[in-house]
C-alpha cells in the first residue's frame, strides 16, 4: 500500500516538475506546479509529517499559487519563443541537469550511512503533528520563527514597493514607450556628453 | 731638506700652476697664465735638482726613500698609501721631464700667443706635467696607475684641444680609449701581483718577488705581459700604436712635449721600474724586446713615405721608442734611459722647428709643398738640421752615443740577441734616410710661395685656416690659432727654448762616452744593480767598434737620402712605380687601423646597435608587453563570459558546483 | 519504503528545477523552477527528519516554505515592476549589464 | 636621532602643503637641508668600531611580530648621507624652477626621501619591505603627474604604470619571502622579523633556495639588472629630471644595499650556491648596459643604461663574496649616486640650452660655458671611473675582489671598464665638443644651477682625494656581513 | 500541552531586539508623509543604539535562545562592520533618487531588515537560523537593488540578483538538508559531533553536502566561479546600496562561513581546505583580470570586490585562529577603503553627467582635492600599497597562509595584487595625470554612459554634491581611517585577535 502511494506521489511530483519546465505557456506551468505540490503533500504524509503536508496544501497550493495565477493573468502569459540566444545553453543545460542528479544520487547511494536504507525508526504517534512542530517553533526555534515573521513583513513591504503604483514611476512608464533595446536607447545618448544637459 | 720633501714640491708646483691658470681664466691676463705655467714647471725643475742633490748626498745603497702623505684606501685586506718613491731612476725621469717641459712651456708661451684657449692650454699643459711626475714618482702600483691614467687624460685633453675639429675630438677619443686599455692591463697586473705578493707597494713587491717566484713561472710571466699591455699602449708600440699619428691633431708644442719627449716614454720607464719582475720572466722580456724591434722597423718604413711633416716625425718617435723598449727589455737599462734622455732633447727640438715651419706655411703640413726654407728661416732651419743630425745618429751628436750603446749591449749578450744589433743598425739606416728626406724636402731648393713672402716682406704667410686632414674650414672663434702665426724668428721665447735644446741635442751625448764617462750608468746603478744582467757590460773597445759601424751607417743613410731627394729627385717616383704594392702598404701604415677597426670597433658598435634596435625591442620589451597582453587578453575572456545572460550565470554556478562535488566525490572514495 | 528512495526522488526534482532555470526564459517560470528546487530541499529535509526521527527537519521545512513564499512575493513584485516599466518579460532581453 | 632623520622630511612636506605656492619650494629645500644636517651629525658621531648605532626599537605590531626598529651602521651610514645630499640637490634644483602644483610636488619629493631613508634605516625585515614598497608611491605621482609625455604616444602615466607594476612584481614576492623567512625561522616559537635575530640562525637550505630568489628578483628589478630592466627606458624618458636625479642616484642603491643587508646574512648558503648565477647576471648587466649606452642617442638613456652597467659592477662586487669586493661595492654605491645625480642635473641644463634630448642635435656647448664644461668634465671622468677618482677606487676594490674570487669574471668585467670610457666620453664630446648645430646658442650656467652643481662636484673631488673616508668606516660592518658567507664551502656548492 | 517558554538572555539578544523594534518604527514612520522625512534620522539612531548595545556586550560570549544564536567577539565585530556600512549607506542615500521612488520609510526599513539578517547571520550557529538569517539578509537587498524603479539597469540587477540568489539559497538549503541527514542535528556543534559519531567523516553524502553549502556561501561572498552576479548587480544597483552590499554582505556571509566551516565542518578540514584554496586562487585571478579595462567605477569595484573576496577566503582556508584574525582585520580595512571609494563615486555620480564612468573622476585632483584624496587613498589601499590598512591586511593574510602551509596561495595573492595595480592606479592616474594615450586605453571608446543627460532615466544633477558634508565627510573619515590603521594597526590587530580567539 505504502509503496503504491509513494510511486503515485513520486510520479505526480516528477510529472508536475517536468510539466513546469516543459509547458510553453506560463499558466500551464503554474498548474503543473500545483499538481507537483499536491503529490509532494502525499509524500509528506507518508513521511509522517501531517502538519507539513497540510501547510503545503494550504499555504502553497492555495495562497501562493493563486498569487501566481493573478500575476500571470496580469502580465499576460504569452508563449515564449523557441530559439535559444545563448550558444551552447541548449546542449549544456540538460547535461548539467543529469550530471547534477547523478552526483547527488551517487552521494546518497554511495553513502555509508546505514539508516538511509531503513524506513526510519519507529516514532511515537505525535510525530510531526501541529502540536509537536508548534512546540519546537516556540521553544528551540523561537528566533527562526520570529525572524521568518519579520521576513514575511519585509517581503510584503517589498511587494508593495515594487508593484505598488507610485508617482515617480508613472512619468517614465508613460514616456519611454519602446520595449527595452539598449541599441535603440544608446542612439539618444550624446557620444561624449559635455556640460549639463539638464 | 730631504729628497722626498723636494719630490713633493716637484709635484706641487705643476698642480698649483694648473689650478691657478684654470680658476683664474677670467681674472688673469693671457700672458700671465703663460708666465705662471712656465714658472711653475721651472720651479718644479729646480726642486728636481734639489732632490738630485740631496740624493747624491747619501750612500748609493741608501738612495731610495719612500714617503706617504695619507692612507688613500684601505679595507678588506687591501691597503694603498698616497706614497711616493724617490730613487735615482725617478729623479732622473723627473729631471728630464721637468727640464724639457720647462723649455716647451717657454716655446708655447710664444707659439700659442694668439690662441683663444691660452689659459686652457697652459692649465692642461701643467696638469700633464703633474701627471707625468706623479707617474714617475709613484711609490706603489695604484698611484702609478693613477698617474698613468692622468697622463692619458691630459693627452686626450690636449689632442682634442681644438675641440671644434671633428678630427681632433676623434683622435682624442682614440688615444684615450687605447690608453684605457693599457690602464686595464696595468690594473689586472696589479691584481695578480696583489694575489701573489699581497701588496701594491713597489719596495715590498720587488723585495718579495725573487723569493716568491721561480724563473719563468706562469704567474710572473702573466704579470709582465699584462704590464706590457700598459706599456705598449702608452708608448705606442705594436699593435697599440695607431693613436700616436692621429694625436698630431693637437697643437705642435703638445706633440713636442707629450708625444715625443715624455709621455710616450712612460712605457720604457715602467719596464725599467719593474725590472725585478721582468728579471724573473725572461720570456716576457724577450717578447717585449721583439715587439720593440718590430715597432722600430715598421715605424721606420712608414716614416719613409708619410708626407705630413708632424706625422712623419711621430713615426720616427715610435721607432726611436722601439729602440728604448729593446734596450730596457734586454737589460740595457741605463742605455735605454740614456737614449730616452737624448731622444727627448732632439725630438722636442725637431717638433719645435717643425711647428715654426708649419706656422710659416700657415698650418699646411704637407712636406711636398715645402721647399727653400733654408734661406727663409735660418735659425729654424739650423735647429731642424741639428735635430735631424742627432736623430740620424750623426757622429758626435747625442743620438749617436745613446743608440749605439743599446746595440752594443745586445751584441755583448750575444746569442739570439745579435739579431737586435743587426736589425737595430738596419733601423738606423732607415732613420737616417727618412730624417734627411724631410730635411732635404724642406730646407734646400727654390723658396715656395710662403717662404718667398717671408723672405721679401718678413711677414708670415696668411692663409684660410683649414683642417690639414679634411681641408674643411676651421671656425676660429673657439681657440683655433687665428690668422696670427708665430715663428721662432719672430719670438724670443721660442728662440731661447729651441736654442737650449739645440745645444743639448748636440752635446748631450757627451755625458756618457764609452771609456770616458759613464755618469748615467753609475747614477742609475743603485736601482738596477740587483738585476741579473747588471754584470753585462760591453767593453769600451767593443763599444767603439759599434760606434764606428753606427757612424758609417748614419753617413750612408744621409748620403742615400741626398742621392734620392737632391741629386736624382726623380728616382723616388720611379721606385714608387716599381714597388707599388709595398708603397701602398706603407702609405696605409700596414693597414693597422683598418684591422683594428674591423676586428674590434665595428663588432662592438654592431653589438650595441643590435642590442638597441633588436634585442631591447623584441626580447626585453617583448617580455613585458607580452605578459601585459596575455593578462589583458585573459581579461577579455572573462568579460566575454560575463555575457549578461542571467541563465548563463546560473549555468556557470551549477557547473561550478558540479566540479566541486566531483572533487569531493573523488576524495571521498 | 526506504528513505533512499525519497532522497533520490528529491535530488531528481532538484536537478529538474535547476535544469528548468537554465532553459526557461520567462521570469515567472524561472520562479516556479526555484520553487521546485526549494521543495526538493523540503522533501529531503522531511525524509531525513523521518530517518533520524527528530522533527527539526520538519521545522526547517516549514521555515523554508515561508522563505519560498517571500521569494515568490518579491519575485512577482519585481516582474510586475518590470512589466510596468514596459520592459520585456524575458530574462535574455535584460542584459544591459554585462562585460 | 634616526627617528628625527627619518621623519624630518615628511614633516616639512606636510607643513609645506599649507604654504603658498612660492614658499613651497624653499620650505622643502629647507627641509632637505635640515635632513642633511642630521645625516651629517649622525656621520660625525659615527663610531666605525661599534656595530648598530642610534638604535630605535619599539614594538610596532606585536600581533604580527613586526617591530619598528631603525639603526645605523657602516653599511648604511653613507647611503643615508648620500640620500640626504642628493635630495637637497634635487629639491633645490626643482625649487629654482617653476613647478605646477608645487606644494604637492614637494610633498611627494619629501615623502620619497622619508621612504628611502626608511628603507636604509630599517633593521626589521618587514619594516624594510614596507619602506621599500612605499618608495614607489611618491615616485609614481612624481613621474606620472610631472613627467613629460613622449611624442610617440607613450604618456608619462603609462610609462610610470609600467615601472610601478614591474618593480612591485619583485617587491610583493619579497613580502611573501620575508614573511616566510620569519615564520620558518620562528617555527612555532615567538615570531620576530628583526634582521639581526634572523641572521643568528639561518634557515634550512631548502627554504633558503626559493626565498633567496624572491628577494633577489626584487632587488635586481630595482637596480635594474639585465633582462629585468624593461621599465627603465620608458620611465627614464618620462621622469622630470630633478626627480630622476635622486631616483637614479639613490633608489637603485636600495636594491644593492638589500643584498648586503638582507640576502647575505639571512640566506648565506643560497648566496654561495647561486654566486655564479648572480655574477653572470652582473656581467651581463655590465656589458649590455655599456653596449646600450654607447649606441643610444637620447642623453637620458645614455645615463640610464650607464647606471645599469655601474650597478652590474656593484652586484659583481657584492657577489665576489669577499670583504674587498663588498667594500668596493659600498663605496661604489655612494660614488655612483654622487656622479649620476649631477649628471642628470647637467643633462637638464643641457636640454634647456639645446631644446632637445638627442645627442645628434647637440654639440659645441662647451663654447662660452667653460664652468659648465669643467663641471661636466669632472663628472664624466668620475663616471668612467678614471683612476684618481673615488669611483676608480671602488671599481678597483670590486674588481680585485672579483679577481681573487673568480678570476675569469674579473677579466670579462674589465671589458666593461673600457666600454665605460667610450660611452662616457662620447656623451661629453657629442654634447660639449664638435661643431654646433644651427641655431643652438650656448651659454654659461647661472648661479642657480651653480649652487646646486658645484657642491656635488666638490664632493666628488673630495672623495677622490680621500676615499678612505668611506672605506675606513664601512669596512668593519662589511666584513661582519661577509663573515656570514665566507665560512661556507663555496667551491663544491658552486660545482653542484 | 506542556509548553515551557525558553529562557532568554535579553541582554545578549538586545541588539537583535533593538533592530527589530526600530525596523517597525521606521516602517510606521512611512505611513504619514510628514514623519517619513525622519526615517534616515531614526535609522541612524537605531543603528547607533544597536552598535552601542553590541559594544556593551563586547567580551561576553554565550549561546542565546537554546543555542540558536551565539553572541561573541566574532559576531560583534562583524556586526559592527555591518552597522558601520549601514550608517554610511544611510548618509549616502540622502537625496538618492532611489529613496524617493520607493519611499524613504520603506527604503530604510528594508535596509534595517537586511542589517537584521546580517546580525542574525553573524550570530547564527544553527542551520535554521543560518538559513533564515541569510534570507532576511538577501530578500530586502533584492528589493533595494531594484529600488531605482525608473532605471532599467536597476530593475535588471534586482531580477538577476533574485534569480541567481535564490538559486544559491536553494543549493545551500539542499546542502544543509544533506548535512542534517548525515548528522541528525541542525546545531553546528551537533553536526560536528553527529558526523563523527555516525563515522561519516569523508562520506560522500556529507562531502556533497559540504560542496552544496560551500557553493551557497561562495555565491554570497562572490567567490569565482559563483561571482558572476557581482559586477552586474553592483553596477545596476543604486550606488549607496552597492556600497552597503559590497562590504556588509561579504562580512556577514564570511562570518557564518567561518563559523560553519571552522566549527561544524572542522573534522572534514582536510577535505575542504584544498578545494577552497583552489577556489580562492581562481577568484583572485578572475577578479583581478576581469577588472582590467572596466570603464564603470562601480563595475570595477565589483570585480575588485571579487578579487578581495579571494584574498579574504585565504584567511578561512587555513582554518586557524591566525586565519580568522586576518580575515576579520581585512574585512574591517576593506570596509574603510570601499566606503571612501563609493562615497566619492556617489558624489561624482550626482555632480557629473558621466554617472559612474571613470570619466567622472578625470582631473579630480585639480578641481576637487577633497574628493580626489579619499579615492586615491582607497585605491592605493585596495592595491595593498604600504602605509594603508590594505598593506597590513595583506601582510596579515600572507602571514596566516604561510603559517598554515599555504604559501602558494600567498604567492597568488602577491601576483593578484600586481595585476590589480593596473586598474587601481588607472583610476588614480585619471584623477591626477594627463589622459593616457588612446593606445593605453583598454576600455575602447571614450565615455558614452548609457544614462547620460537626455535619457528619461537621467537622475538630477547636483553640482555641489561633492561639497555636501554627508558625502565628503564619510569619504574623508574612511580615508583617514585607512591611513591611520595603516600606520598604527595595533588596535585593529587586537580587535581582530579577540574576534578570532572567541571562535577557537
Coordinates of N, CA and C in Angstrom, one line a residue, chain A residues 138-140 142-143, chain E residues 3-10 13 62-67:
Chain A
X138 N 8.2 27.3 19.1 CA 8.1 28.3 20.2 C 9.2 28.1 21.2
X139 N 9.9 27.0 21.2 CA 10.9 26.8 22.2 C 12.3 26.9 21.5
X140 N 12.7 25.8 20.8 CA 14.1 25.8 20.3 C 14.2 26.8 19.2
X142 N 12.6 29.6 18.4 CA 11.9 30.9 18.5 C 12.5 31.9 17.6
X143 N 13.8 32.0 17.6 CA 14.4 33.0 16.8 C 14.0 32.9 15.3
Chain E
X3 N 3.9 23.4 27.5 CA 4.7 24.4 26.8 C 5.5 25.2 27.8
X4 N 6.9 25.0 27.7 CA 7.8 25.8 28.6 C 8.5 26.9 27.8
X5 N 8.2 28.2 28.0 CA 8.8 29.2 27.3 C 10.3 29.1 27.5
X6 N 11.2 29.2 26.4 CA 12.6 29.1 26.6 C 13.1 30.3 27.4
X7 N 14.1 30.0 28.2 CA 14.7 31.2 29.0 C 15.6 32.0 28.0
X8 N 15.3 33.2 28.0 CA 16.0 34.1 27.0 C 16.9 35.1 27.7
X9 N 18.2 35.2 27.3 CA 19.0 36.3 27.9 C 18.8 37.5 27.1
X10 N 17.9 38.3 27.6 CA 17.5 39.5 26.8 C 18.7 40.5 26.6
X13 N 20.4 39.3 23.7 CA 19.6 39.4 22.5 C 19.3 40.8 22.1
X62 N 28.4 33.9 24.7 CA 27.4 32.9 25.2 C 26.4 32.5 24.2
X63 N 25.8 31.3 24.4 CA 24.7 30.9 23.5 C 23.4 31.6 23.9
X64 N 22.6 31.9 22.9 CA 21.3 32.6 23.2 C 20.2 31.7 22.7
X65 N 19.1 31.8 23.4 CA 17.9 31.1 22.9 C 18.2 29.7 22.5
X66 N 18.6 28.9 23.5 CA 18.8 27.4 23.3 C 19.7 27.2 22.1
X67 N 20.8 28.0 22.1 CA 21.8 27.7 21.1 C 21.5 28.0 19.7

